[in-house]
Structure formats: C-alpha cells, structure tokens
Amino acid sequence: MNRKESALVCILFFIYPSEDIVYICDKMIV
C-alpha cells in the first residue's frame, strides 16, 4: 500500500470510523 492509498484509507476512517481502519492507519504512520 502506498502513501496515497493509506491517506485515502485514513480519510475513509473519518467518514466511517472503524477499528480496523484505525489499525491500518497506525501501521502506516509508525
């Protein structure tokens, strides 16, 4: 997953909060 895709996933999290997406965003940031 590239940075552009991970950014889109994080944007989706703000629209549709989900623990799975939070986990993905956390892995992308760290």
Short mmCIF file of C-alpha atoms in Angstrom, two decimals:
data_model
loop_
_atom_site.label_atom_id
_atom_site.label_comp_id
_atom_site.label_asym_id
_atom_site.label_seq_id
_atom_site.Cartn_x
_atom_site.Cartn_y
_atom_site.Cartn_z
CA MET A 1 0.00 0.00 0.00
CA ASN A 2 1.49 3.34 -1.00
CA ARG A 3 1.13 6.63 0.89
CA LYS A 4 -1.63 7.91 -1.37
CA GLU A 5 -3.71 4.80 -0.71
CA SER A 6 -3.07 4.93 3.04
CA ALA A 7 -4.14 8.59 3.07
CA LEU A 8 -7.42 7.64 1.39
CA VAL A 9 -7.95 4.91 3.99
CA CYS A 10 -7.39 7.43 6.79
CA ILE A 11 -9.87 9.82 5.15
CA LEU A 12 -12.40 6.98 4.99
CA PHE A 13 -11.84 6.43 8.73
CA PHE A 14 -13.05 9.95 9.49
CA ILE A 15 -16.19 9.26 7.44
CA TYR A 16 -16.76 5.68 8.61
CA PRO A 17 -14.99 5.11 11.96
CA SER A 18 -13.71 1.55 12.22
CA GLU A 19 -11.18 -0.12 14.49
CA ASP A 20 -9.74 -2.00 11.51
CA ILE A 21 -9.04 1.27 9.68
CA VAL A 22 -7.53 2.82 12.82
CA TYR A 23 -5.16 -0.15 12.98
CA ILE A 24 -4.18 0.25 9.33
CA CYS A 25 -3.58 4.00 9.76
CA ASP A 26 -1.49 3.32 12.86
CA LYS A 27 0.67 0.82 10.97
CA MET A 28 1.11 3.27 8.08
CA ILE A 29 2.16 6.14 10.37
CA VAL A 30 4.53 4.08 12.55
#
